[in-house]
Amino acid sequence: MNEVTLEDLFETTEDGIIIFDPIYDEHQQVIDFEYHKINQAGLRLLHRTHNELIGNRLLLAFPGVGKSDLFQRYKRVIDTGTSFRTEFLYQDDGLDTWFSNTGHRVNQQLLVHFSDISGYKRLLEEKAKNEGLYRALIRALPTTDVALIDRQYSIRIAKGTPFEAYGYQDHIPEQAKLTDILDQEASKPIIKFCQQCFKGKTIKEEISVDDTKYRLSFVPAYDYERLVFGCLVVAEDIGIFSLSEDELRNKLYALESAKESLEQFAYVASHDLQEPLRKIRAFGDRINTRFADQLNETGRDYFNRMQHAAQRMQVLIDDLLKYSRVGRVQNDFESIDLNVLIQEVLSDMETTIEEAQAVVDVKDLPTIEGEPIQLRQLFQNLISNAIKFKKDNSLPHITVSAQPVKSEESDIPMSGEDMSYEIMVKDNGIGFDEKYLDRIFNIFQRLHGRNQYPGTGIGLAICRKIIENHQGDIFATSKLDEGATFHVILPQQQSLMV
């Protein structure tokens, strides 16, 4: 049996091997490399023949190398004797390949060992795309809690509290091990379901904890080669949905009764407060008229504070009455040209608009069904807000515009040829951070101090209530110091409300 020679190893390896002779200038600086020897694997990886390379210069055969960092690395190996390893994408001279490349100095020659890692890089790229797809999917499930667990039981992606049914309610850090956040007893069933997931099975489980029921789905997560690389855990709190139809009807009735009672209480309380408050302000005015000169500076300060507090309370009571009066519309709708309605609102607000030097630009608006008084109050509140929250260094500019909304783009139930419209009230004011979006439509919620901007925090709550009465939707988009846009979505025709 013949011995295996270095030449045999040189030619049979699947990786490319090149031996270069350095070429020097008159100052003994390396200016190029000449191909001294290359194996068959190297020729195949570079898509060249033996005659094209042996005796030829590197920069003549592959000019693109001179524009890359690779040539400088080769020079440093010869100059310093320090080896290197690198990965790079070469897209020149007829090649489009990811290479893994190492260089060594051997007896004043350059030995280069290289391999094609394009398949590995594509796998990494597909893996990143896959993970990006799952991240996008998870972001698209706003009311669902989700976790993506890989085969090592590391949590690659997490949103919300997907393991609340197992007693874990804290934020889940990415790449945390399942056993790091749950004890052995709690993690055991999850690991069991994941193991079935890794075999391609989808598992659904319902867990009752106290008065709440959770529905969990364990779904296989596939890569681009249709191999399962993880388990997607989707958790939903279905406590209320697990009730019977009779139980749901009773709870709905109780909720409606409580709502009506609260509205009645708000009206009665606000109305009954009017008379004593009116007396406080009336007697205060008399004191100010008859006895102001008998008060010292401290007394006048206390008196002024009392009057200001009474005035603020009057505004609050008036707003509460407005809120309580925005009751449910009993199908008393009529056709309303919003162009006419907005002009009536602007006419009512003429003094406010002139004092603020505001510009209100009204585009073409649709005709819809609605309750005129409530819709007038809706747009008056929105335009008033846009003027109130103006920037100190600019005049308010408000645009009211509309666009149709297709049934497939709307969360409002529509059928047949029904149509909704999105009416936008856009301003150039101070704006707000969108993390407060959930707060601004709640009653008494304010983002600014009373000394900065007047108001009770009821205006937008009234707007939301009016929109609910009209079976629509309202939301806002904004950035700090870049203004805000309030989006009102209203159906063109109202369906009968039961």
Short mmCIF file of C-alpha atoms in Angstrom, two decimals:
data_model
loop_
_atom_site.label_atom_id
_atom_site.label_comp_id
_atom_site.label_asym_id
_atom_site.label_seq_id
_atom_site.Cartn_x
_atom_site.Cartn_y
_atom_site.Cartn_z
CA MET A 1 0.00 0.00 0.00
CA ASN A 2 1.42 3.35 -1.06
CA GLU A 3 1.90 6.11 1.51
CA VAL A 4 -0.39 9.16 1.37
CA THR A 5 1.70 12.13 0.30
CA LEU A 6 1.22 15.85 0.95
CA GLU A 7 0.39 16.19 -2.72
CA ASP A 8 -2.47 13.70 -2.29
CA LEU A 9 -3.85 15.70 0.66
CA PHE A 10 -3.38 18.92 -1.30
CA GLU A 11 -5.49 17.66 -4.19
CA THR A 12 -8.16 15.62 -2.37
CA THR A 13 -9.28 18.17 0.21
CA GLU A 14 -12.63 19.83 -0.52
CA ASP A 15 -11.30 23.24 0.55
CA GLY A 16 -9.33 25.51 -1.72
CA ILE A 17 -5.57 25.92 -1.11
CA ILE A 18 -3.38 28.48 -2.86
CA ILE A 19 0.35 29.16 -2.51
CA PHE A 20 1.33 32.67 -3.61
CA ASP A 21 4.77 34.17 -4.27
CA PRO A 22 4.86 37.80 -3.16
CA ILE A 23 5.94 40.38 -5.75
CA TYR A 24 8.00 43.32 -4.44
CA ASP A 25 8.81 46.77 -5.80
CA GLU A 26 12.24 48.44 -5.60
CA HIS A 27 11.53 49.44 -1.99
CA GLN A 28 10.78 45.84 -0.99
CA GLN A 29 7.09 46.62 -0.59
CA VAL A 30 4.60 43.91 -1.59
CA ILE A 31 2.66 45.14 -4.64
CA ASP A 32 1.03 41.89 -5.81
CA PHE A 33 1.05 38.09 -5.52
CA GLU A 34 1.75 35.46 -8.16
CA TYR A 35 -0.09 32.14 -8.23
CA HIS A 36 2.55 29.47 -7.50
CA LYS A 37 0.24 26.54 -6.84
CA ILE A 38 -3.52 25.89 -6.46
CA ASN A 39 -5.45 22.66 -5.94
CA GLN A 40 -8.45 21.43 -7.93
CA ALA A 41 -10.92 22.46 -5.20
CA GLY A 42 -9.56 26.02 -5.34
CA LEU A 43 -9.97 26.15 -9.13
CA ARG A 44 -13.53 24.88 -8.80
CA LEU A 45 -14.45 27.40 -6.08
CA LEU A 46 -12.98 30.30 -8.09
CA HIS A 47 -14.42 29.08 -11.43
CA ARG A 48 -11.00 29.29 -13.08
CA THR A 49 -8.63 26.89 -14.93
CA HIS A 50 -5.06 25.97 -14.06
CA ASN A 51 -3.68 27.87 -17.07
CA GLU A 52 -5.66 31.02 -16.16
CA LEU A 53 -4.03 31.29 -12.74
CA ILE A 54 -0.61 29.62 -12.44
CA GLY A 55 2.07 32.20 -13.20
CA ASN A 56 -0.54 34.96 -13.30
CA ARG A 57 -0.86 37.81 -10.84
CA LEU A 58 -3.66 37.98 -8.26
CA LEU A 59 -4.71 41.56 -9.12
CA LEU A 60 -4.82 40.75 -12.83
CA ALA A 61 -6.91 37.59 -12.33
CA PHE A 62 -9.17 39.19 -9.68
CA PRO A 63 -9.00 43.02 -9.89
CA GLY A 64 -11.78 43.31 -7.32
CA VAL A 65 -9.42 42.06 -4.58
CA GLY A 66 -7.43 45.29 -4.88
CA LYS A 67 -10.54 47.28 -3.88
CA SER A 68 -11.15 45.15 -0.78
CA ASP A 69 -9.45 44.79 2.58
CA LEU A 70 -8.34 41.27 1.65
CA PHE A 71 -5.28 42.40 -0.28
CA GLN A 72 -4.06 44.48 2.69
CA ARG A 73 -4.51 41.47 4.96
CA TYR A 74 -2.38 39.35 2.60
CA LYS A 75 0.37 42.00 2.68
CA ARG A 76 0.31 42.13 6.50
CA VAL A 77 0.78 38.35 6.67
CA ILE A 78 3.99 38.61 4.61
CA ASP A 79 5.20 41.73 6.45
CA THR A 80 4.50 40.54 10.00
CA GLY A 81 4.10 36.76 9.84
CA THR A 82 0.75 37.08 11.67
CA SER A 83 -1.98 34.76 10.39
CA PHE A 84 -5.59 35.83 9.97
CA ARG A 85 -9.06 34.39 9.46
CA THR A 86 -12.00 36.24 7.91
CA GLU A 87 -15.41 35.78 6.28
CA PHE A 88 -16.40 38.00 3.37
CA LEU A 89 -18.82 38.26 0.47
CA TYR A 90 -17.05 38.56 -2.90
CA GLN A 91 -19.32 39.99 -5.62
CA ASP A 92 -16.89 40.80 -8.40
CA ASP A 93 -15.01 39.21 -11.30
CA GLY A 94 -17.87 36.79 -12.05
CA LEU A 95 -18.23 35.56 -8.47
CA ASP A 96 -21.06 35.99 -5.94
CA THR A 97 -19.83 33.88 -3.05
CA TRP A 98 -19.37 34.00 0.71
CA PHE A 99 -15.85 32.77 1.56
CA SER A 100 -14.20 31.73 4.79
CA ASN A 101 -10.53 32.62 4.33
CA THR A 102 -7.33 32.07 6.34
CA GLY A 103 -3.82 33.26 5.47
CA HIS A 104 -0.41 32.08 6.76
CA ARG A 105 3.21 32.89 5.93
CA VAL A 106 5.24 29.74 5.09
CA ASN A 107 8.88 30.16 4.00
CA GLN A 108 8.22 33.71 2.72
CA GLN A 109 5.29 32.45 0.68
CA LEU A 110 1.61 33.12 1.35
CA LEU A 111 -0.54 30.06 2.02
CA VAL A 112 -4.29 30.73 1.66
CA HIS A 113 -6.91 28.23 2.76
CA PHE A 114 -10.51 29.03 1.78
CA SER A 115 -13.98 27.48 1.53
CA ASP A 116 -17.42 28.39 0.20
CA ILE A 117 -19.79 29.21 3.13
CA SER A 118 -22.63 30.66 1.02
CA GLY A 119 -25.02 27.88 2.11
CA TYR A 120 -24.32 28.58 5.78
CA LYS A 121 -24.78 32.33 5.29
CA ARG A 122 -28.08 31.75 3.45
CA LEU A 123 -29.22 29.61 6.36
CA LEU A 124 -28.40 32.41 8.81
CA GLU A 125 -30.20 34.91 6.59
CA GLU A 126 -33.29 32.71 6.35
CA LYS A 127 -33.18 32.19 10.10
CA ALA A 128 -33.11 35.96 10.62
CA LYS A 129 -35.99 36.41 8.14
CA ASN A 130 -37.94 33.68 9.92
CA GLU A 131 -37.41 35.31 13.29
CA GLY A 132 -38.37 38.67 11.81
CA LEU A 133 -41.54 37.12 10.42
CA TYR A 134 -42.46 35.70 13.82
CA ARG A 135 -41.72 39.06 15.46
CA ALA A 136 -44.02 40.79 12.97
CA LEU A 137 -46.69 38.16 13.57
CA ILE A 138 -46.46 38.65 17.32
CA ARG A 139 -46.70 42.44 16.97
CA ALA A 140 -49.83 41.93 14.86
CA LEU A 141 -51.57 40.18 17.77
CA PRO A 142 -52.12 43.18 20.07
CA THR A 143 -54.44 41.45 22.56
CA THR A 144 -52.64 38.12 22.66
CA ASP A 145 -49.68 37.08 24.80
CA VAL A 146 -47.04 35.11 22.90
CA ALA A 147 -43.68 33.39 23.42
CA LEU A 148 -41.38 31.63 20.93
CA ILE A 149 -39.37 28.81 22.56
CA ASP A 150 -36.50 27.09 20.73
CA ARG A 151 -35.34 23.48 21.09
CA GLN A 152 -33.01 24.43 23.96
CA TYR A 153 -36.05 25.88 25.80
CA SER A 154 -34.73 29.42 25.47
CA ILE A 155 -37.39 32.10 24.97
CA ARG A 156 -36.36 33.80 21.72
CA ILE A 157 -39.30 36.25 21.54
CA ALA A 158 -41.86 37.21 24.18
CA LYS A 159 -44.80 39.61 24.40
CA GLY A 160 -47.09 40.16 27.34
CA THR A 161 -47.47 37.46 30.02
CA PRO A 162 -47.92 34.16 28.13
CA PHE A 163 -47.17 32.08 31.24
CA GLU A 164 -49.62 33.83 33.58
CA ALA A 165 -51.63 30.61 33.78
CA TYR A 166 -48.54 29.00 35.31
CA GLY A 167 -48.05 31.74 37.89
CA TYR A 168 -45.45 33.94 36.09
CA GLN A 169 -46.66 37.53 35.53
CA ASP A 170 -43.39 39.48 35.18
CA HIS A 171 -41.64 40.75 32.04
CA ILE A 172 -39.84 37.93 30.20
CA PRO A 173 -36.30 38.79 29.07
CA GLU A 174 -35.36 37.45 25.63
CA GLN A 175 -33.06 34.41 25.56
CA ALA A 176 -34.08 33.52 29.12
CA LYS A 177 -34.33 29.81 29.76
CA LEU A 178 -37.79 28.51 30.56
CA THR A 179 -36.44 26.94 33.74
CA ASP A 180 -34.96 30.31 34.78
CA ILE A 181 -38.36 31.98 35.10
CA LEU A 182 -40.49 29.00 36.17
CA ASP A 183 -39.87 26.41 38.86
CA GLN A 184 -39.55 22.75 37.88
CA GLU A 185 -43.18 21.92 38.64
CA ALA A 186 -44.55 24.81 36.56
CA SER A 187 -42.17 24.31 33.62
CA LYS A 188 -42.75 20.54 33.37
CA PRO A 189 -46.10 20.67 31.46
CA ILE A 190 -44.81 23.42 29.14
CA ILE A 191 -41.71 21.37 28.27
CA LYS A 192 -43.95 18.35 27.65
CA PHE A 193 -46.15 20.35 25.23
CA CYS A 194 -43.07 21.82 23.52
CA GLN A 195 -41.65 18.34 22.97
CA GLN A 196 -44.85 17.36 21.17
CA CYS A 197 -44.60 20.60 19.19
CA PHE A 198 -41.07 19.74 18.08
CA LYS A 199 -42.59 16.59 16.52
CA GLY A 200 -44.95 18.75 14.47
CA LYS A 201 -48.05 18.49 16.67
CA THR A 202 -50.28 21.42 17.65
CA ILE A 203 -51.53 21.30 21.24
CA LYS A 204 -54.45 23.26 22.72
CA GLU A 205 -54.96 23.46 26.46
CA GLU A 206 -57.37 25.27 28.79
CA ILE A 207 -56.31 26.05 32.37
CA SER A 208 -58.56 27.45 35.11
CA VAL A 209 -56.95 29.63 37.77
CA ASP A 210 -59.27 31.09 40.42
CA ASP A 211 -62.10 32.78 38.46
CA THR A 212 -60.13 33.05 35.22
CA LYS A 213 -59.76 30.58 32.39
CA TYR A 214 -56.78 30.63 30.00
CA ARG A 215 -56.62 29.06 26.56
CA LEU A 216 -53.10 28.13 25.44
CA SER A 217 -52.00 26.94 22.00
CA PHE A 218 -48.61 25.33 21.38
CA VAL A 219 -47.91 25.62 17.64
CA PRO A 220 -44.83 24.28 15.76
CA ALA A 221 -42.58 27.03 14.34
CA TYR A 222 -41.01 26.01 11.01
CA ASP A 223 -37.91 27.25 9.23
CA TYR A 224 -37.58 27.66 5.47
CA GLU A 225 -36.74 23.95 5.05
CA ARG A 226 -39.99 23.04 6.84
CA LEU A 227 -38.09 21.80 9.88
CA VAL A 228 -39.45 22.62 13.33
CA PHE A 229 -37.01 24.91 15.11
CA GLY A 230 -39.27 26.02 17.96
CA CYS A 231 -42.67 26.20 19.60
CA LEU A 232 -44.95 29.25 19.44
CA VAL A 233 -46.97 29.60 22.65
CA VAL A 234 -50.14 31.70 22.30
CA ALA A 235 -52.06 32.49 25.50
CA GLU A 236 -55.51 34.09 25.83
CA ASP A 237 -57.49 35.05 28.91
CA ILE A 238 -60.97 33.74 28.05
CA GLY A 239 -62.56 34.07 31.48
CA ILE A 240 -65.59 36.06 30.33
CA PHE A 241 -65.97 34.07 27.10
CA SER A 242 -66.24 30.81 29.01
CA LEU A 243 -69.52 31.93 30.62
CA SER A 244 -72.84 30.56 29.43
CA GLU A 245 -75.16 32.68 27.28
CA ASP A 246 -77.50 33.31 30.23
CA GLU A 247 -74.58 34.36 32.45
CA LEU A 248 -73.31 36.73 29.76
CA ARG A 249 -76.78 38.24 29.31
CA ASN A 250 -77.12 38.79 33.06
CA LYS A 251 -73.68 40.40 33.31
CA LEU A 252 -74.44 42.64 30.32
CA TYR A 253 -77.75 43.70 31.91
CA ALA A 254 -75.99 44.45 35.20
CA LEU A 255 -73.33 46.45 33.37
CA GLU A 256 -75.93 48.51 31.48
CA SER A 257 -77.86 49.15 34.71
CA ALA A 258 -74.70 50.27 36.49
CA LYS A 259 -73.82 52.55 33.58
CA GLU A 260 -77.26 54.19 33.58
CA SER A 261 -77.13 54.60 37.38
CA LEU A 262 -73.73 56.28 37.16
CA GLU A 263 -74.92 58.62 34.41
CA GLN A 264 -78.01 59.52 36.48
CA PHE A 265 -75.87 60.05 39.58
CA ALA A 266 -73.47 62.32 37.67
CA TYR A 267 -76.39 64.38 36.38
CA VAL A 268 -78.18 64.69 39.74
CA ALA A 269 -75.00 65.38 41.68
CA SER A 270 -73.86 68.01 39.22
CA HIS A 271 -77.28 69.62 39.02
CA ASP A 272 -77.74 69.73 42.82
CA LEU A 273 -74.31 71.28 43.27
CA GLN A 274 -75.21 74.20 41.04
CA GLU A 275 -77.34 76.08 43.60
CA PRO A 276 -74.93 76.08 46.61
CA LEU A 277 -72.06 76.94 44.30
CA ARG A 278 -74.06 79.78 42.78
CA LYS A 279 -74.61 81.16 46.31
CA ILE A 280 -70.90 80.87 47.15
CA ARG A 281 -69.99 82.88 44.07
CA ALA A 282 -72.80 85.41 44.62
CA PHE A 283 -71.86 86.11 48.24
CA GLY A 284 -68.21 86.20 47.18
CA ASP A 285 -69.01 88.91 44.64
CA ARG A 286 -70.86 90.91 47.37
CA ILE A 287 -67.88 90.65 49.73
CA ASN A 288 -65.60 91.81 46.94
CA THR A 289 -67.89 94.79 46.19
CA ARG A 290 -68.59 95.95 49.76
CA PHE A 291 -65.71 94.84 51.96
CA ALA A 292 -62.64 94.43 49.71
CA ASP A 293 -61.04 97.60 51.11
CA GLN A 294 -61.39 96.22 54.66
CA LEU A 295 -59.28 93.12 53.90
CA ASN A 296 -55.54 93.13 54.32
CA GLU A 297 -53.23 91.64 51.69
CA THR A 298 -53.45 88.12 53.17
CA GLY A 299 -57.26 88.31 53.36
CA ARG A 300 -57.53 89.43 49.73
CA ASP A 301 -55.20 86.57 48.70
CA TYR A 302 -57.39 84.01 50.53
CA PHE A 303 -60.52 85.54 49.04
CA ASN A 304 -59.14 85.44 45.48
CA ARG A 305 -58.12 81.82 45.91
CA MET A 306 -61.63 80.97 47.10
CA GLN A 307 -63.20 82.68 44.08
CA HIS A 308 -60.83 80.94 41.65
CA ALA A 309 -61.57 77.56 43.25
CA ALA A 310 -65.31 78.23 42.96
CA GLN A 311 -64.86 79.17 39.31
CA ARG A 312 -62.94 75.97 38.58
CA MET A 313 -65.65 73.97 40.32
CA GLN A 314 -68.30 75.68 38.19
CA VAL A 315 -66.44 74.66 35.03
CA LEU A 316 -66.11 71.10 36.34
CA ILE A 317 -69.83 70.87 37.15
CA ASP A 318 -70.75 72.27 33.72
CA ASP A 319 -68.52 69.67 32.04
CA LEU A 320 -69.97 66.88 34.18
CA LEU A 321 -73.47 67.92 33.16
CA LYS A 322 -72.41 67.90 29.51
CA TYR A 323 -70.94 64.41 29.96
CA SER A 324 -74.07 63.05 31.67
CA ARG A 325 -76.34 64.57 29.02
CA VAL A 326 -74.53 62.78 26.21
CA GLY A 327 -76.85 59.82 26.70
CA ARG A 328 -77.64 57.07 24.31
CA VAL A 329 -79.22 58.21 21.04
CA GLN A 330 -82.59 56.50 20.59
CA ASN A 331 -82.27 56.02 16.83
CA ASP A 332 -83.05 59.75 16.38
CA PHE A 333 -80.61 60.26 13.50
CA GLU A 334 -80.85 62.53 10.50
CA SER A 335 -78.79 63.24 7.39
CA ILE A 336 -76.05 65.78 8.19
CA ASP A 337 -73.80 67.59 5.73
CA LEU A 338 -70.59 67.85 7.76
CA ASN A 339 -69.43 70.81 5.65
CA VAL A 340 -72.43 72.81 6.92
CA LEU A 341 -72.06 71.51 10.48
CA ILE A 342 -68.35 72.44 10.70
CA GLN A 343 -69.07 75.94 9.38
CA GLU A 344 -71.69 76.35 12.13
CA VAL A 345 -69.10 75.23 14.70
CA LEU A 346 -66.54 77.72 13.35
CA SER A 347 -69.15 80.45 13.44
CA ASP A 348 -69.88 79.70 17.12
CA MET A 349 -66.14 79.73 17.84
CA GLU A 350 -65.40 82.86 15.83
CA THR A 351 -64.17 84.90 18.81
CA THR A 352 -61.91 82.10 20.12
CA ILE A 353 -60.42 81.54 16.65
CA GLU A 354 -59.76 85.26 16.10
CA GLU A 355 -58.13 85.72 19.52
CA ALA A 356 -55.80 82.78 18.86
CA GLN A 357 -55.20 83.94 15.23
CA ALA A 358 -55.90 80.36 14.24
CA VAL A 359 -56.34 79.14 10.67
CA VAL A 360 -58.89 76.35 10.18
CA ASP A 361 -58.71 74.73 6.76
CA VAL A 362 -61.77 72.58 5.99
CA LYS A 363 -61.56 70.16 3.08
CA ASP A 364 -64.52 68.52 1.35
CA LEU A 365 -66.47 66.53 3.95
CA PRO A 366 -69.15 63.84 3.46
CA THR A 367 -72.83 63.69 4.40
CA ILE A 368 -73.58 61.11 7.09
CA GLU A 369 -76.36 60.11 9.45
CA GLY A 370 -76.05 61.38 13.00
CA GLU A 371 -77.40 63.43 15.87
CA PRO A 372 -76.64 67.10 15.03
CA ILE A 373 -76.18 68.49 18.54
CA GLN A 374 -73.80 65.74 19.59
CA LEU A 375 -71.71 65.89 16.40
CA ARG A 376 -71.51 69.67 16.73
CA GLN A 377 -70.20 69.20 20.28
CA LEU A 378 -67.75 66.55 19.06
CA PHE A 379 -66.06 68.80 16.49
CA GLN A 380 -66.21 71.85 18.73
CA ASN A 381 -64.29 69.92 21.40
CA LEU A 382 -61.68 68.68 18.91
CA ILE A 383 -61.09 72.10 17.34
CA SER A 384 -61.02 73.79 20.78
CA ASN A 385 -58.36 71.31 21.90
CA ALA A 386 -56.31 71.97 18.77
CA ILE A 387 -56.35 75.71 19.54
CA LYS A 388 -55.73 75.31 23.28
CA PHE A 389 -52.67 73.08 22.91
CA LYS A 390 -50.83 75.34 20.47
CA LYS A 391 -47.10 75.97 20.47
CA ASP A 392 -45.87 79.20 22.04
CA ASN A 393 -43.86 80.19 18.98
CA SER A 394 -46.40 79.50 16.21
CA LEU A 395 -50.00 80.24 15.30
CA PRO A 396 -52.48 77.35 15.31
CA HIS A 397 -53.15 75.76 11.93
CA ILE A 398 -55.89 73.14 11.90
CA THR A 399 -56.96 70.98 8.97
CA VAL A 400 -60.26 69.07 8.88
CA SER A 401 -60.39 66.47 6.10
CA ALA A 402 -62.07 63.15 5.31
CA GLN A 403 -61.54 59.99 3.34
CA PRO A 404 -63.72 56.93 2.71
CA VAL A 405 -62.94 53.71 4.59
CA LYS A 406 -63.59 50.37 2.91
CA SER A 407 -65.39 47.67 4.84
CA GLU A 408 -62.31 45.41 4.90
CA GLU A 409 -60.21 48.25 6.38
CA SER A 410 -62.66 49.12 9.15
CA ASP A 411 -63.31 47.59 12.56
CA ILE A 412 -66.88 48.92 12.35
CA PRO A 413 -69.31 46.16 11.29
CA MET A 414 -70.56 46.89 7.76
CA SER A 415 -72.35 44.86 5.14
CA GLY A 416 -73.27 45.20 1.49
CA GLU A 417 -72.44 48.63 0.14
CA ASP A 418 -72.21 50.27 3.58
CA MET A 419 -69.41 52.79 3.88
CA SER A 420 -67.63 54.59 6.68
CA TYR A 421 -65.67 57.84 6.60
CA GLU A 422 -62.53 58.78 8.48
CA ILE A 423 -62.63 62.45 9.47
CA MET A 424 -59.25 63.82 10.56
CA VAL A 425 -58.68 66.92 12.70
CA LYS A 426 -54.98 67.71 12.39
CA ASP A 427 -53.09 70.46 14.21
CA ASN A 428 -49.54 71.83 14.49
CA GLY A 429 -49.56 72.09 18.28
CA ILE A 430 -47.47 70.65 21.09
CA GLY A 431 -48.55 67.04 20.43
CA PHE A 432 -48.11 64.29 23.01
CA ASP A 433 -46.28 61.02 23.56
CA GLU A 434 -48.31 58.14 22.10
CA LYS A 435 -47.67 56.06 25.23
CA TYR A 436 -50.55 58.10 26.73
CA LEU A 437 -53.03 57.10 23.98
CA ASP A 438 -54.95 54.86 26.38
CA ARG A 439 -55.38 57.71 28.88
CA ILE A 440 -56.47 60.73 26.90
CA PHE A 441 -60.06 59.57 26.28
CA ASN A 442 -60.71 58.71 29.93
CA ILE A 443 -62.71 61.09 32.08
CA PHE A 444 -60.66 63.50 34.27
CA GLN A 445 -57.39 62.42 32.57
CA ARG A 446 -54.97 65.29 31.95
CA LEU A 447 -51.43 65.19 30.52
CA HIS A 448 -50.58 68.72 31.64
CA GLY A 449 -50.91 70.73 34.84
CA ARG A 450 -53.93 73.01 35.34
CA ASN A 451 -51.64 76.05 35.41
CA GLN A 452 -50.27 75.19 31.95
CA TYR A 453 -53.55 74.52 30.15
CA PRO A 454 -57.07 75.06 31.52
CA GLY A 455 -59.70 72.36 31.49
CA THR A 456 -61.14 69.46 33.45
CA GLY A 457 -60.07 66.47 31.36
CA ILE A 458 -63.66 65.67 30.33
CA GLY A 459 -63.72 66.99 26.74
CA LEU A 460 -62.19 63.96 25.02
CA ALA A 461 -64.22 61.58 27.22
CA ILE A 462 -67.34 63.32 25.87
CA CYS A 463 -65.98 62.88 22.33
CA ARG A 464 -65.54 59.15 22.86
CA LYS A 465 -69.04 58.85 24.31
CA ILE A 466 -70.53 60.65 21.30
CA ILE A 467 -68.64 58.35 18.94
CA GLU A 468 -69.90 55.28 20.82
CA ASN A 469 -73.45 56.62 20.44
CA HIS A 470 -72.82 56.80 16.68
CA GLN A 471 -71.35 53.28 16.42
CA GLY A 472 -67.99 54.67 15.35
CA ASP A 473 -64.41 54.82 16.53
CA ILE A 474 -61.98 57.54 17.62
CA PHE A 475 -58.22 57.45 18.08
CA ALA A 476 -55.25 59.79 17.86
CA THR A 477 -51.75 59.85 16.39
CA SER A 478 -49.11 62.28 17.58
CA LYS A 479 -45.49 63.09 18.33
CA LEU A 480 -44.17 65.54 20.88
CA ASP A 481 -43.75 69.02 19.34
CA GLU A 482 -45.08 67.78 15.99
CA GLY A 483 -48.81 68.23 16.48
CA ALA A 484 -51.61 65.70 16.80
CA THR A 485 -54.25 64.19 14.54
CA PHE A 486 -57.56 62.96 15.87
CA HIS A 487 -59.17 60.32 13.66
CA VAL A 488 -62.94 59.98 13.84
CA ILE A 489 -64.47 57.03 11.97
CA LEU A 490 -68.23 57.22 11.46
CA PRO A 491 -70.54 55.04 9.35
CA GLN A 492 -72.35 56.82 6.54
CA GLN A 493 -75.60 55.23 7.63
CA GLN A 494 -76.54 54.29 11.18
CA SER A 495 -77.99 50.85 11.89
CA LEU A 496 -80.76 50.58 14.45
CA MET A 497 -79.40 50.19 17.99
CA VAL A 498 -81.24 47.77 20.25
#
